[in-house]
PDB file of C-alpha atoms and ligand atoms in Angstrom:
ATOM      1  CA  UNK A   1       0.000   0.000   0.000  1.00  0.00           C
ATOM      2  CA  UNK A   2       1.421   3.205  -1.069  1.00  0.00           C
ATOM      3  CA  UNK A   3       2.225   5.399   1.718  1.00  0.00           C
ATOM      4  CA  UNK A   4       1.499   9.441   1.621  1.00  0.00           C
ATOM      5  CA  UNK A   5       3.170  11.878   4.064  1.00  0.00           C
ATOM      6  CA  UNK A   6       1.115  14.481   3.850  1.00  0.00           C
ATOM      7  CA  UNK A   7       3.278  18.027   4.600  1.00  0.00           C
ATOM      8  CA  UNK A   8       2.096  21.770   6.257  1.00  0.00           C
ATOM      9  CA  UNK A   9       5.091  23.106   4.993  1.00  0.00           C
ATOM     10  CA  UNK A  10       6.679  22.554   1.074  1.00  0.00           C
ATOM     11  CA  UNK A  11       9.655  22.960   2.534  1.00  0.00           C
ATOM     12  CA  UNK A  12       9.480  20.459   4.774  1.00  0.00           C
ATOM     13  CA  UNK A  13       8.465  17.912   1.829  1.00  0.00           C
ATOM     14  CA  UNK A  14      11.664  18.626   0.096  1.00  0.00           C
ATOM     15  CA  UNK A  15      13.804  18.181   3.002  1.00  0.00           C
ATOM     16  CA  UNK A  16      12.890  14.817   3.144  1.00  0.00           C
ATOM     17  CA  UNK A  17      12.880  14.210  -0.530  1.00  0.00           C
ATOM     18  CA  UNK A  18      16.342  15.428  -0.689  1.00  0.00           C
ATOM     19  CA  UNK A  19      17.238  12.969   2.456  1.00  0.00           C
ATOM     20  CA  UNK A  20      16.281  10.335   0.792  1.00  0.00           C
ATOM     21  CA  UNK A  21      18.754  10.465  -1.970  1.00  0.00           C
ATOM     22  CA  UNK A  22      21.199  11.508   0.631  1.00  0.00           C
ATOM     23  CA  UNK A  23      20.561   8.300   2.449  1.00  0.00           C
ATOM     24  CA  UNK A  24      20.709   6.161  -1.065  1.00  0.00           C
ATOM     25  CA  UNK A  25      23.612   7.454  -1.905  1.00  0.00           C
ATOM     26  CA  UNK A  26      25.146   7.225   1.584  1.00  0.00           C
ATOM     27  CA  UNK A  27      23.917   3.041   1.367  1.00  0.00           C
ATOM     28  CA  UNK A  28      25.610   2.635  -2.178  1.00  0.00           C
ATOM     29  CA  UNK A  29      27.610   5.987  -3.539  1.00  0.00           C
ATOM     30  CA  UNK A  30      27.259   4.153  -7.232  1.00  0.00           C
ATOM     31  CA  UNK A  31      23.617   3.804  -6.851  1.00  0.00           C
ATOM     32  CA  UNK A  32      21.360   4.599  -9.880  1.00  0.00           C
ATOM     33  CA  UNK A  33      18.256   7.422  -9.911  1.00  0.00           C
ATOM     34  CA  UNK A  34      15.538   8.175 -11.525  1.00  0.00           C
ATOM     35  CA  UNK A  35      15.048  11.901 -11.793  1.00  0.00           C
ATOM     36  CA  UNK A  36      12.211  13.650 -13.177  1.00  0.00           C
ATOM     37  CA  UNK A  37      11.531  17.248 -14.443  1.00  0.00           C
ATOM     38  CA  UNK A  38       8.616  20.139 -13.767  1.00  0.00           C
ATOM     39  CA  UNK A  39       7.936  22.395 -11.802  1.00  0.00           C
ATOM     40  CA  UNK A  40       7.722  20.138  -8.893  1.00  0.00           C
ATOM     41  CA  UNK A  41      10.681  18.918  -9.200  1.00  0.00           C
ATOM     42  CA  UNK A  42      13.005  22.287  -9.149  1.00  0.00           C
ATOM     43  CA  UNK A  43      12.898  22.855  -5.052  1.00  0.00           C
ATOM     44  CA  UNK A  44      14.439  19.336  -4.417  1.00  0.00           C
ATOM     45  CA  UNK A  45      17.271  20.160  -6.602  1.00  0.00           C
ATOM     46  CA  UNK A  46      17.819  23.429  -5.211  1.00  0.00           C
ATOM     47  CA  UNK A  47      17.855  21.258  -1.730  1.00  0.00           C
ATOM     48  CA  UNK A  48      20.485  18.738  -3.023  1.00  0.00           C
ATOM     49  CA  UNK A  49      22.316  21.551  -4.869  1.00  0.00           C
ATOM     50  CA  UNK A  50      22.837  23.335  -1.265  1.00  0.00           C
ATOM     51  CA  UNK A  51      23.165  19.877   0.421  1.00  0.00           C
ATOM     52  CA  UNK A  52      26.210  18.908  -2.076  1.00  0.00           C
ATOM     53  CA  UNK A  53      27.493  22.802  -1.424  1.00  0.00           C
ATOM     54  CA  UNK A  54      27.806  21.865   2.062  1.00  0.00           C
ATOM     55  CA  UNK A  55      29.679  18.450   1.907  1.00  0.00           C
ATOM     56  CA  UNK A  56      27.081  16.335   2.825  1.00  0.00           C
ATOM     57  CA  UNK A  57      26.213  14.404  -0.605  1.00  0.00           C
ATOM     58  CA  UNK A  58      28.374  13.471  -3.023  1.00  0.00           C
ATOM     59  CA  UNK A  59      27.020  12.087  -7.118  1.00  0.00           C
ATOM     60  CA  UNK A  60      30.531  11.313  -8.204  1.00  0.00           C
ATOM     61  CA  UNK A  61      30.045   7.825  -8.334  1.00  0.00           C
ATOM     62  CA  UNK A  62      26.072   7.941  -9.217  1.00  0.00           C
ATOM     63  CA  UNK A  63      24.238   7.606 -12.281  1.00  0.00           C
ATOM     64  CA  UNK A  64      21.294   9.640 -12.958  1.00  0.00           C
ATOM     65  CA  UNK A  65      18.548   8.631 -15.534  1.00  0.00           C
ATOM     66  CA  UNK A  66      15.414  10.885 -16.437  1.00  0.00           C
ATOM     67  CA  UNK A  67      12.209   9.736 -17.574  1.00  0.00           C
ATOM     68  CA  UNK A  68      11.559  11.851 -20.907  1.00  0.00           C
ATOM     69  CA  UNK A  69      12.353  14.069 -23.311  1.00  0.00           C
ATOM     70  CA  UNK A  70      10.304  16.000 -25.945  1.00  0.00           C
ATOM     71  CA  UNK A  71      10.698  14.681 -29.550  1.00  0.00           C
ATOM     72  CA  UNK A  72      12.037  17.397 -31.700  1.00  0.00           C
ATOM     73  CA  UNK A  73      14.433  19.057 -29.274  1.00  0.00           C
ATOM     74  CA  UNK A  74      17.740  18.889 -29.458  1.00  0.00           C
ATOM     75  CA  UNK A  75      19.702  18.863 -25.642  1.00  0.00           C
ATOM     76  CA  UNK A  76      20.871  22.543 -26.059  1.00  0.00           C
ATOM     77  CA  UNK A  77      17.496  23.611 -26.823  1.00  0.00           C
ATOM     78  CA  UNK A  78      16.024  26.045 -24.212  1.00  0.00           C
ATOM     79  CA  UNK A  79      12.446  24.123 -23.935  1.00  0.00           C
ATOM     80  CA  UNK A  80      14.242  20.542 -23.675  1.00  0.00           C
ATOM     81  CA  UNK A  81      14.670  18.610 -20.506  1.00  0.00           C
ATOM     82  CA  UNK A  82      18.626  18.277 -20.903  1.00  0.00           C
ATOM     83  CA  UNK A  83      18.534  21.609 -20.772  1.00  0.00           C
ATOM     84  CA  UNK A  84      16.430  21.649 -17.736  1.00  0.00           C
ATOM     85  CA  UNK A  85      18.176  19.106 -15.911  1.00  0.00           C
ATOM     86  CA  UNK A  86      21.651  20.976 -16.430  1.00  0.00           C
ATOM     87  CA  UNK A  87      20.389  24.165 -15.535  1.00  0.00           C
ATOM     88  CA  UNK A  88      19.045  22.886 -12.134  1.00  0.00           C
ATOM     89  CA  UNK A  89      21.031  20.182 -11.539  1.00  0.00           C
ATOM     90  CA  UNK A  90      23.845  18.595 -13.316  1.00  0.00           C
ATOM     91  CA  UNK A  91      25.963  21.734 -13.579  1.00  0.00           C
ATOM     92  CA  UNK A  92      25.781  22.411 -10.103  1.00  0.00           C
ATOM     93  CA  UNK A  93      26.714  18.848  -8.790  1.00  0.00           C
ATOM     94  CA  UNK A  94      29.638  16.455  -8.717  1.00  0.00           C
ATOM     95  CA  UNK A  95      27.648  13.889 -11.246  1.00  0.00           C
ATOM     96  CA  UNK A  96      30.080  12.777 -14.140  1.00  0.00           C
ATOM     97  CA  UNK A  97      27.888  13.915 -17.434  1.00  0.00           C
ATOM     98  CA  UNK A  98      28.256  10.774 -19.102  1.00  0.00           C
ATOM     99  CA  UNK A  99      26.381   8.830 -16.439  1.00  0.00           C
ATOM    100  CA  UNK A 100      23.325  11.756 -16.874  1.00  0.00           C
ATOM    101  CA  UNK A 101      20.946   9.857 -19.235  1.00  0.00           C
ATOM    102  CA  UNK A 102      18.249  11.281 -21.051  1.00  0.00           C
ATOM    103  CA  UNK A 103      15.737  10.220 -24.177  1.00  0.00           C
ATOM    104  CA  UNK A 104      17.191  11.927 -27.251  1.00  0.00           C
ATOM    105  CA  UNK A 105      14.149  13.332 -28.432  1.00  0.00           C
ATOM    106  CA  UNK A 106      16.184  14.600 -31.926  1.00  0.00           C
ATOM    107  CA  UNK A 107      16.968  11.212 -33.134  1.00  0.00           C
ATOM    108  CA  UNK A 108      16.125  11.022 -36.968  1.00  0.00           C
ATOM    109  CA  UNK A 109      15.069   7.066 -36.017  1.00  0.00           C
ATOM    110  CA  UNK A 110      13.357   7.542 -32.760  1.00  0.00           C
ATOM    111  CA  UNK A 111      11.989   3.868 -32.288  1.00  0.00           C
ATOM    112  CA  UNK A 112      16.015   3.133 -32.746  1.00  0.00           C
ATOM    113  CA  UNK A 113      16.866   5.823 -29.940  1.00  0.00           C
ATOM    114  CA  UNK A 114      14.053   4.551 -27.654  1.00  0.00           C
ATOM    115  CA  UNK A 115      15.125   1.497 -27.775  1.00  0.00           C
ATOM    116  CA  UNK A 116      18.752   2.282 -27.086  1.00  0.00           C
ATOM    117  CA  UNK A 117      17.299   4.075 -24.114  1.00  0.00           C
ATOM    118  CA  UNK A 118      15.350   0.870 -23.358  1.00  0.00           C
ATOM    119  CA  UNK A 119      19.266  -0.725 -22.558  1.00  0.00           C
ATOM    120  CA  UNK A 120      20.748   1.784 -20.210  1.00  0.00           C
ATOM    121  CA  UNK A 121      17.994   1.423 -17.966  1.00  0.00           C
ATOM    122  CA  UNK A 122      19.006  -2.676 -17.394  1.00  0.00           C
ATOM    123  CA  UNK A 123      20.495  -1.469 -14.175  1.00  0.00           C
ATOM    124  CA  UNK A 124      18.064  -1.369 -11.637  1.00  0.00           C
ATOM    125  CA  UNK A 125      17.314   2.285 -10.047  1.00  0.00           C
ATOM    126  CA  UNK A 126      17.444   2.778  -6.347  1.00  0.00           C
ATOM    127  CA  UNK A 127      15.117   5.018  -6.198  1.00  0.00           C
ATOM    128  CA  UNK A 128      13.064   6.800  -8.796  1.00  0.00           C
ATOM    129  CA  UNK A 129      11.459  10.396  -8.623  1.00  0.00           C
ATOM    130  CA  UNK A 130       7.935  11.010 -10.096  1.00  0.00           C
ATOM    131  CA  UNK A 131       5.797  14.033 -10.640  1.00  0.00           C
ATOM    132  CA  UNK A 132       2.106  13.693 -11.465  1.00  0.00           C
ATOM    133  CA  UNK A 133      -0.110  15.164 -14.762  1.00  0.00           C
ATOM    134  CA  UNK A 134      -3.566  16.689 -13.694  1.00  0.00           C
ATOM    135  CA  UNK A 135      -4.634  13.852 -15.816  1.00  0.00           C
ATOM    136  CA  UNK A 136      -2.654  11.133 -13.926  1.00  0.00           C
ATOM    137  CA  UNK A 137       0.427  10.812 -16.441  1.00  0.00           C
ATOM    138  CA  UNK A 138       3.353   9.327 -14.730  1.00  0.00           C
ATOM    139  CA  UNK A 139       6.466  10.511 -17.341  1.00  0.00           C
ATOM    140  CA  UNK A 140       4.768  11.135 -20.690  1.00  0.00           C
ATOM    141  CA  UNK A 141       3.075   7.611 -19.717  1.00  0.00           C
ATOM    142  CA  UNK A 142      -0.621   9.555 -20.740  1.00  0.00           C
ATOM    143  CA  UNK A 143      -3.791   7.639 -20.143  1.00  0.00           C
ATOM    144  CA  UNK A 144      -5.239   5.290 -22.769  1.00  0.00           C
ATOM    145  CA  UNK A 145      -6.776   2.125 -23.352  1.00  0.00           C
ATOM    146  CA  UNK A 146      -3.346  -0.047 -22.515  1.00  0.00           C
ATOM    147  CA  UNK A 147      -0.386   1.973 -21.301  1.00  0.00           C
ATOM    148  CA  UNK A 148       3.328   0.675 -23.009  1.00  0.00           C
ATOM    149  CA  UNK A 149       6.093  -1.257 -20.501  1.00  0.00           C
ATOM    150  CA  UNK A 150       9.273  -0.021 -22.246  1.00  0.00           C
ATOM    151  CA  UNK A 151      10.266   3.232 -23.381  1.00  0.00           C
ATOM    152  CA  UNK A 152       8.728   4.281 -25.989  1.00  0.00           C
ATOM    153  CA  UNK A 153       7.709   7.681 -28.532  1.00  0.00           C
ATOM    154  CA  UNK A 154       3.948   9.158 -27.357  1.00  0.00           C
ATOM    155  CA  UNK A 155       1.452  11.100 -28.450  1.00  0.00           C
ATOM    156  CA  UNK A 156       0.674  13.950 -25.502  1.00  0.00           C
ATOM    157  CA  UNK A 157      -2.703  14.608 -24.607  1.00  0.00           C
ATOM    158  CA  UNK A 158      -4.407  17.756 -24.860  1.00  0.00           C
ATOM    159  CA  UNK A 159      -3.860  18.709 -21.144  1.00  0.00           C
ATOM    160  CA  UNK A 160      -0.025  18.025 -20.868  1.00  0.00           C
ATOM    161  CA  UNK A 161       0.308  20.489 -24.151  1.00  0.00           C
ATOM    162  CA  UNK A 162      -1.684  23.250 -22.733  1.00  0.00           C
ATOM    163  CA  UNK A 163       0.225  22.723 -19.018  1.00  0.00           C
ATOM    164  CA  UNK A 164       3.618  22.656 -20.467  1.00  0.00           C
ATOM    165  CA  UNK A 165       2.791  26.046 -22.400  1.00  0.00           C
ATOM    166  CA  UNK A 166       3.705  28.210 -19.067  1.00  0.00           C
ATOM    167  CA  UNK A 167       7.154  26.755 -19.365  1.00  0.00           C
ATOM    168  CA  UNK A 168       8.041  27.297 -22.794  1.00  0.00           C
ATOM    169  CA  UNK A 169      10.217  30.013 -22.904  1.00  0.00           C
ATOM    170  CA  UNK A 170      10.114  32.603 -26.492  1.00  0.00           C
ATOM    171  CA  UNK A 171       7.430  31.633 -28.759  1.00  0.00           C
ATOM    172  CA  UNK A 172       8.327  27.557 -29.843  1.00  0.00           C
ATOM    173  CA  UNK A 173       5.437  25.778 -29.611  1.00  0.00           C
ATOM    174  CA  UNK A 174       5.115  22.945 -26.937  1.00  0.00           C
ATOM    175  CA  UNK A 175       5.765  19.522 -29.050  1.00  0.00           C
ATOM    176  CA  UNK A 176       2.939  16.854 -29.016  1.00  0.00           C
ATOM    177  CA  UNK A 177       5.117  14.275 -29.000  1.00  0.00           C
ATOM    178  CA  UNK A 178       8.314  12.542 -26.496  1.00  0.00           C
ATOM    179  CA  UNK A 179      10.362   9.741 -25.829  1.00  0.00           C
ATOM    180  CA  UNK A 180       9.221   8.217 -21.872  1.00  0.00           C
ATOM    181  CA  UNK A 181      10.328   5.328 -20.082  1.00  0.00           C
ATOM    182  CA  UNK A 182       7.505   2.951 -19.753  1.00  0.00           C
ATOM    183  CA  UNK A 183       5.501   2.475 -16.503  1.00  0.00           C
ATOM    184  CA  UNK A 184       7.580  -1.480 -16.616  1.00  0.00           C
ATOM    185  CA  UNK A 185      10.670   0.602 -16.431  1.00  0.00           C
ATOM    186  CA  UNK A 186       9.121   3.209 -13.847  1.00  0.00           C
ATOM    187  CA  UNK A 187       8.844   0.376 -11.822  1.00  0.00           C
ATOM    188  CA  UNK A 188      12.095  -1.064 -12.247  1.00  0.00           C
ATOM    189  CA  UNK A 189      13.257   0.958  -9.122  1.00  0.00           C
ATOM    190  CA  UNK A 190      13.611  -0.356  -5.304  1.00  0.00           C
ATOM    191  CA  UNK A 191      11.520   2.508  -3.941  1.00  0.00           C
ATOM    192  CA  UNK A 192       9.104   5.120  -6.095  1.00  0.00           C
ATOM    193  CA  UNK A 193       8.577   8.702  -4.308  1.00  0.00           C
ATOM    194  CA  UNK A 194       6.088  10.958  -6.050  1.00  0.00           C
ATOM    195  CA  UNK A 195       6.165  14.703  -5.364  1.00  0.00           C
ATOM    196  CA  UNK A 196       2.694  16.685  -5.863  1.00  0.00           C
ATOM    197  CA  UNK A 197       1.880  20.280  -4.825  1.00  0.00           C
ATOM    198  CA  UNK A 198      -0.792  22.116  -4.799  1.00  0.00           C
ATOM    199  CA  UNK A 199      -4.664  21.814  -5.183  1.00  0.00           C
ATOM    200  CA  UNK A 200      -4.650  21.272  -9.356  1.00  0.00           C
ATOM    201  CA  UNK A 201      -3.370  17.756  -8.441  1.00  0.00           C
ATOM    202  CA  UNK A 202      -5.716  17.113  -5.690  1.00  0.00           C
ATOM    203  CA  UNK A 203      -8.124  14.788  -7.850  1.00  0.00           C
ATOM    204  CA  UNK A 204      -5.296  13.475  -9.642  1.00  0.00           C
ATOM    205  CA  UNK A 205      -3.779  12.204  -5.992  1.00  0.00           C
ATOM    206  CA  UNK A 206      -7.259  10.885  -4.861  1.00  0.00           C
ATOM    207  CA  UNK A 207      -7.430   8.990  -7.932  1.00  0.00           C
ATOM    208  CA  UNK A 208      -3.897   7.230  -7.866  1.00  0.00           C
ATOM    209  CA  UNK A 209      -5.009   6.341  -4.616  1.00  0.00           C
ATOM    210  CA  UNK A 210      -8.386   5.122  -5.163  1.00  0.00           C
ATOM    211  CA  UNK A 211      -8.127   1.060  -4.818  1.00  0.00           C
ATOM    212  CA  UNK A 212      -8.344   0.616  -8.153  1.00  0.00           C
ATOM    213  CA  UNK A 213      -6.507   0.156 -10.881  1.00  0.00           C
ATOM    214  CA  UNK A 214      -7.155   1.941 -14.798  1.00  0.00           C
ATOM    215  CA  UNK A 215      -4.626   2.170 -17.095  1.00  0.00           C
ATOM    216  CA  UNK A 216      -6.741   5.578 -17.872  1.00  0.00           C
ATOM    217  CA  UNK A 217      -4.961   7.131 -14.631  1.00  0.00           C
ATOM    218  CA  UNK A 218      -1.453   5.681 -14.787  1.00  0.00           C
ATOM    219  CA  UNK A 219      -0.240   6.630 -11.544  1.00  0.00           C
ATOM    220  CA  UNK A 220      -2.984   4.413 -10.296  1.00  0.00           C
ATOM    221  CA  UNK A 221      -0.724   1.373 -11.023  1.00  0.00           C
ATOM    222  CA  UNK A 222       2.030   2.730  -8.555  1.00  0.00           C
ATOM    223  CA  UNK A 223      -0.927   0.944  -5.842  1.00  0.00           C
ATOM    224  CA  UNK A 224       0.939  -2.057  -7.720  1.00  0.00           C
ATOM    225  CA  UNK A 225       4.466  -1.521  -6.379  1.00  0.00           C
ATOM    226  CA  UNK A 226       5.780  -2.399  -2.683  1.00  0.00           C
ATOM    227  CA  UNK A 227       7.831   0.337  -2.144  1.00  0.00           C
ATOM    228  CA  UNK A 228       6.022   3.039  -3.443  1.00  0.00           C
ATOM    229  CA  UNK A 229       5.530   6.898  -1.461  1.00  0.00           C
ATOM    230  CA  UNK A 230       3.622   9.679  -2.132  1.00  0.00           C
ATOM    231  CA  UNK A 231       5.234  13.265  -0.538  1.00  0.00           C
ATOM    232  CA  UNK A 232       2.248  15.930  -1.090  1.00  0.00           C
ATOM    233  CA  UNK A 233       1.139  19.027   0.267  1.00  0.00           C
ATOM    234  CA  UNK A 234      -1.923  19.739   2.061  1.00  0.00           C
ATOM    235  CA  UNK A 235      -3.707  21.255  -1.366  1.00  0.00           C
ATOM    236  CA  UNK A 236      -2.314  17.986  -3.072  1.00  0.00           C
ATOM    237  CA  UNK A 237      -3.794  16.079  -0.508  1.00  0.00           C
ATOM    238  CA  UNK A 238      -7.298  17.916   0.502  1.00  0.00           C
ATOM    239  CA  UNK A 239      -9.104  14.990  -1.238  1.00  0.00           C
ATOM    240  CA  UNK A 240      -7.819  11.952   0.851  1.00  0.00           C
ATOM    241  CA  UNK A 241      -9.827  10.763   3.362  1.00  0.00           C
ATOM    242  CA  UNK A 242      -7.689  11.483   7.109  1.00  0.00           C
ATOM    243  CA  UNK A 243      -6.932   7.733   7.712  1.00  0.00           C
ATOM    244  CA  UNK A 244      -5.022   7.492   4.293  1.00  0.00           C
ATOM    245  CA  UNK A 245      -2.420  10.360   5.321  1.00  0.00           C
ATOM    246  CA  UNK A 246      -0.014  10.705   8.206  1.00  0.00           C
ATOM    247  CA  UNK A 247       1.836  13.696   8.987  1.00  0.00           C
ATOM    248  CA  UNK A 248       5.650  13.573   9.243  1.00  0.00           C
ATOM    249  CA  UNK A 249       7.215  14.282  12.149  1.00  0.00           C
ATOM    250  CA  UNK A 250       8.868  17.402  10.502  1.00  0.00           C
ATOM    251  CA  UNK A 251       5.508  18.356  10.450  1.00  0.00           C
ATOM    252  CA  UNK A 252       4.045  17.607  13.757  1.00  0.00           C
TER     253      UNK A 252
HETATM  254  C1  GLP B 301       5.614  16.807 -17.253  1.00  0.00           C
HETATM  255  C2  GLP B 301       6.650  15.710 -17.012  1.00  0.00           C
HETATM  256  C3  GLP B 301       6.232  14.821 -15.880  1.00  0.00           C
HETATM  257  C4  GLP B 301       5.843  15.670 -14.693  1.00  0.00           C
HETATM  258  C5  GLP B 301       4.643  16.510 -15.022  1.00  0.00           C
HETATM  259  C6  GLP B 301       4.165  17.399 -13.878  1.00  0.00           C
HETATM  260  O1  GLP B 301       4.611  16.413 -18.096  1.00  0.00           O
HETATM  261  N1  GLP B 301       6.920  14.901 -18.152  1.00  0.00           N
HETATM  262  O2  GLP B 301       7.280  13.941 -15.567  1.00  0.00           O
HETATM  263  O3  GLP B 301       5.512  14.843 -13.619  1.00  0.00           O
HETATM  264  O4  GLP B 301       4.973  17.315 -16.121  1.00  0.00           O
HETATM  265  O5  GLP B 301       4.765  18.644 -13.956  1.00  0.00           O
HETATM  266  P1  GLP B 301       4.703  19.777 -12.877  1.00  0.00           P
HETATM  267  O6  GLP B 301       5.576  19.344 -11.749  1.00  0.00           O
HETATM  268  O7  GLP B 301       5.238  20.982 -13.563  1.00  0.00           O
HETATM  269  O8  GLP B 301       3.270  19.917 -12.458  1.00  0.00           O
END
C-alpha cells in the first residue's frame, strides 16, 4: 500500500525528498536514480544543490537517468529537458555527465533511440522520482486504453500540451510528442517517491489512490508496487480521506 506523508510546509516535503537520496547514496555511492523534471521537481534540486554545497552528498560515483524528453528538441534547446536538468542540476553537482541519461528526443530514427534508451535502464534504479499530470500521467506515460512497458515515442494529450505552455520560454510551440520510459521501467526501481503540490493535483492524488486500478490514470498502477511513497502538500492532498495520510514528524 502506497504510503502518503502528507506536509504543512513545502519545505518540509523537500527536506525529506532530498534525504532520501542523501541516504541512497550514503547506502551505495554508485547507486542509480531516476530523476524527473517540472515544476515540482526544481525545489528538491535546489535542496540537493545546497546539500552537495555543504559536503554532505556526493554524485561522483552515481548515475542519474530521467524519464523523458520531448521529440524534436535537441539537448541545447532552451524548452528541452537536458537543458532543464543541467540548468538545475547537473551543472551544479559532482555527477560525471556521461552517467546523466536522457531520451534523445532529436533522433532522426526515434523507435532506434528509444530502444537504445530501453538498454541503459538494465540497471536497476534505487530510487526513482515522479511528478504527477492533472490527468494522472506518470512521465509522458498519458492515459489510454493499454499503457506501453518499455520506453517508448507518445502522443501527448491535450492537457499536458496546454500545461507545459507556461514553461516554454520565447514563442516555440510545446511539441505533441516525447520519448518516456515505460511504466515497466518506472517500476524497475527499489523505492518510487512521487512529489505533488498544490490543489490542481488534488483529484489526480485521490485517484492514484483510489483502490483501483485503470490504465486511464497511470499513476494508479504505482498501488501495484511495494515500495512506493507519495510526498504531497496539504492542497495535493485535501481529497484523501484522514486515515489514508499521516503527517511527518517534521511536520508535527
Ligand atoms: C511533465 C513531465 C512529468 C511531470 C509533469 C508534472 O509532463 N513529463 O514527468 O511529472 O509534467 O509537472 P509539474 O511538476 O510541472 O506539475
Amino acid at each position: 500500500m502506497i504510503q502518503v506523508m502528507e506536509y504543512e510546509a513545502t519545505a518540509d516535503l523537500y527536506k525529506d525528498a532530498a534525504q532520501m537520496v542523501v541516504e541512497t547514496l550514503a547506502a551505495r555511492p554508485e547507486a542509480v536514480l531516476g530523476l524527473a523534471t517540472g515544476a515540482t521537481q526544481v525545489p528538491l534540486y535546489r535542496e540537493l544543490v545546497e546539500l552537495y554545497g555543504a559536503g554532505r552528498v556526493s554524485f561522483r560515483h552515481a548515475t542519474c537517468v530521467n524519464l523523458d524528453e520531448y521529440v524534436g528538441l535537441a539537448p541545447s534547446d532552451p524548452n528541452s529537458y537536458h537543458t532543464y536538468m543541467r540548468n538545475h542540476f547537473y551543472d551544479h553537482v559532482d555527477v560525471d555527465p556521461r552517467r546523466c541519461l536522457l531520451p534523445e528526443g532529436d533522433a532522426t530514427d526515434l523507435t532506434a533511440a528509444a530502444a537504445r534508451y530501453q538498454r541503459l535502464l538494465e540497471r536497476r534504479r534505487d530510487i526513482q522520482f515522479l511528478g504527477i499530470g492533472r490527468n494522472g500521467h506518470i512521465g509522458f506515460n498519458e492515459p489510454n486504453d493499454e499503457l506501453i512497458l518499455g520506453t517508448h515515442v507518445t502522443g501527448l494529450n491535450p492537457v499536458t500540451v496546454a500545461d507545459s505552455r507556461q514553461y516554454f520560454h520565447g514563442s516555440q510551440a510545446v511539441p505533441h510528442q516525447a520519448v518516456t520510459m515505460g511504466v515497466g521501467d518506472i517500476f524497475f526501481s527499489e523505492r518510487i517517491v512521487l512529489l505533488a503540490i498544490g490543489e490542481d493535483k488534488a483529484d489526480a492524488i485521490a485517484r492514484a489512490l483510489s483502490g483501483r486500478v485503470s490504465t486511464r490514470h497511470p499513476a494508479s498502477l504505482l498501488q501495484l508496487h511495494p515500495q512506493a511513497i507519495f510526498l504531497v502538500d496539504q492542497e495535493a492532498a485535501a481529497k484523501l480521506s484522514a486515515d489514508r495520510k499521516r503527517v511527518p514528524a517534521r511536520s508535527a
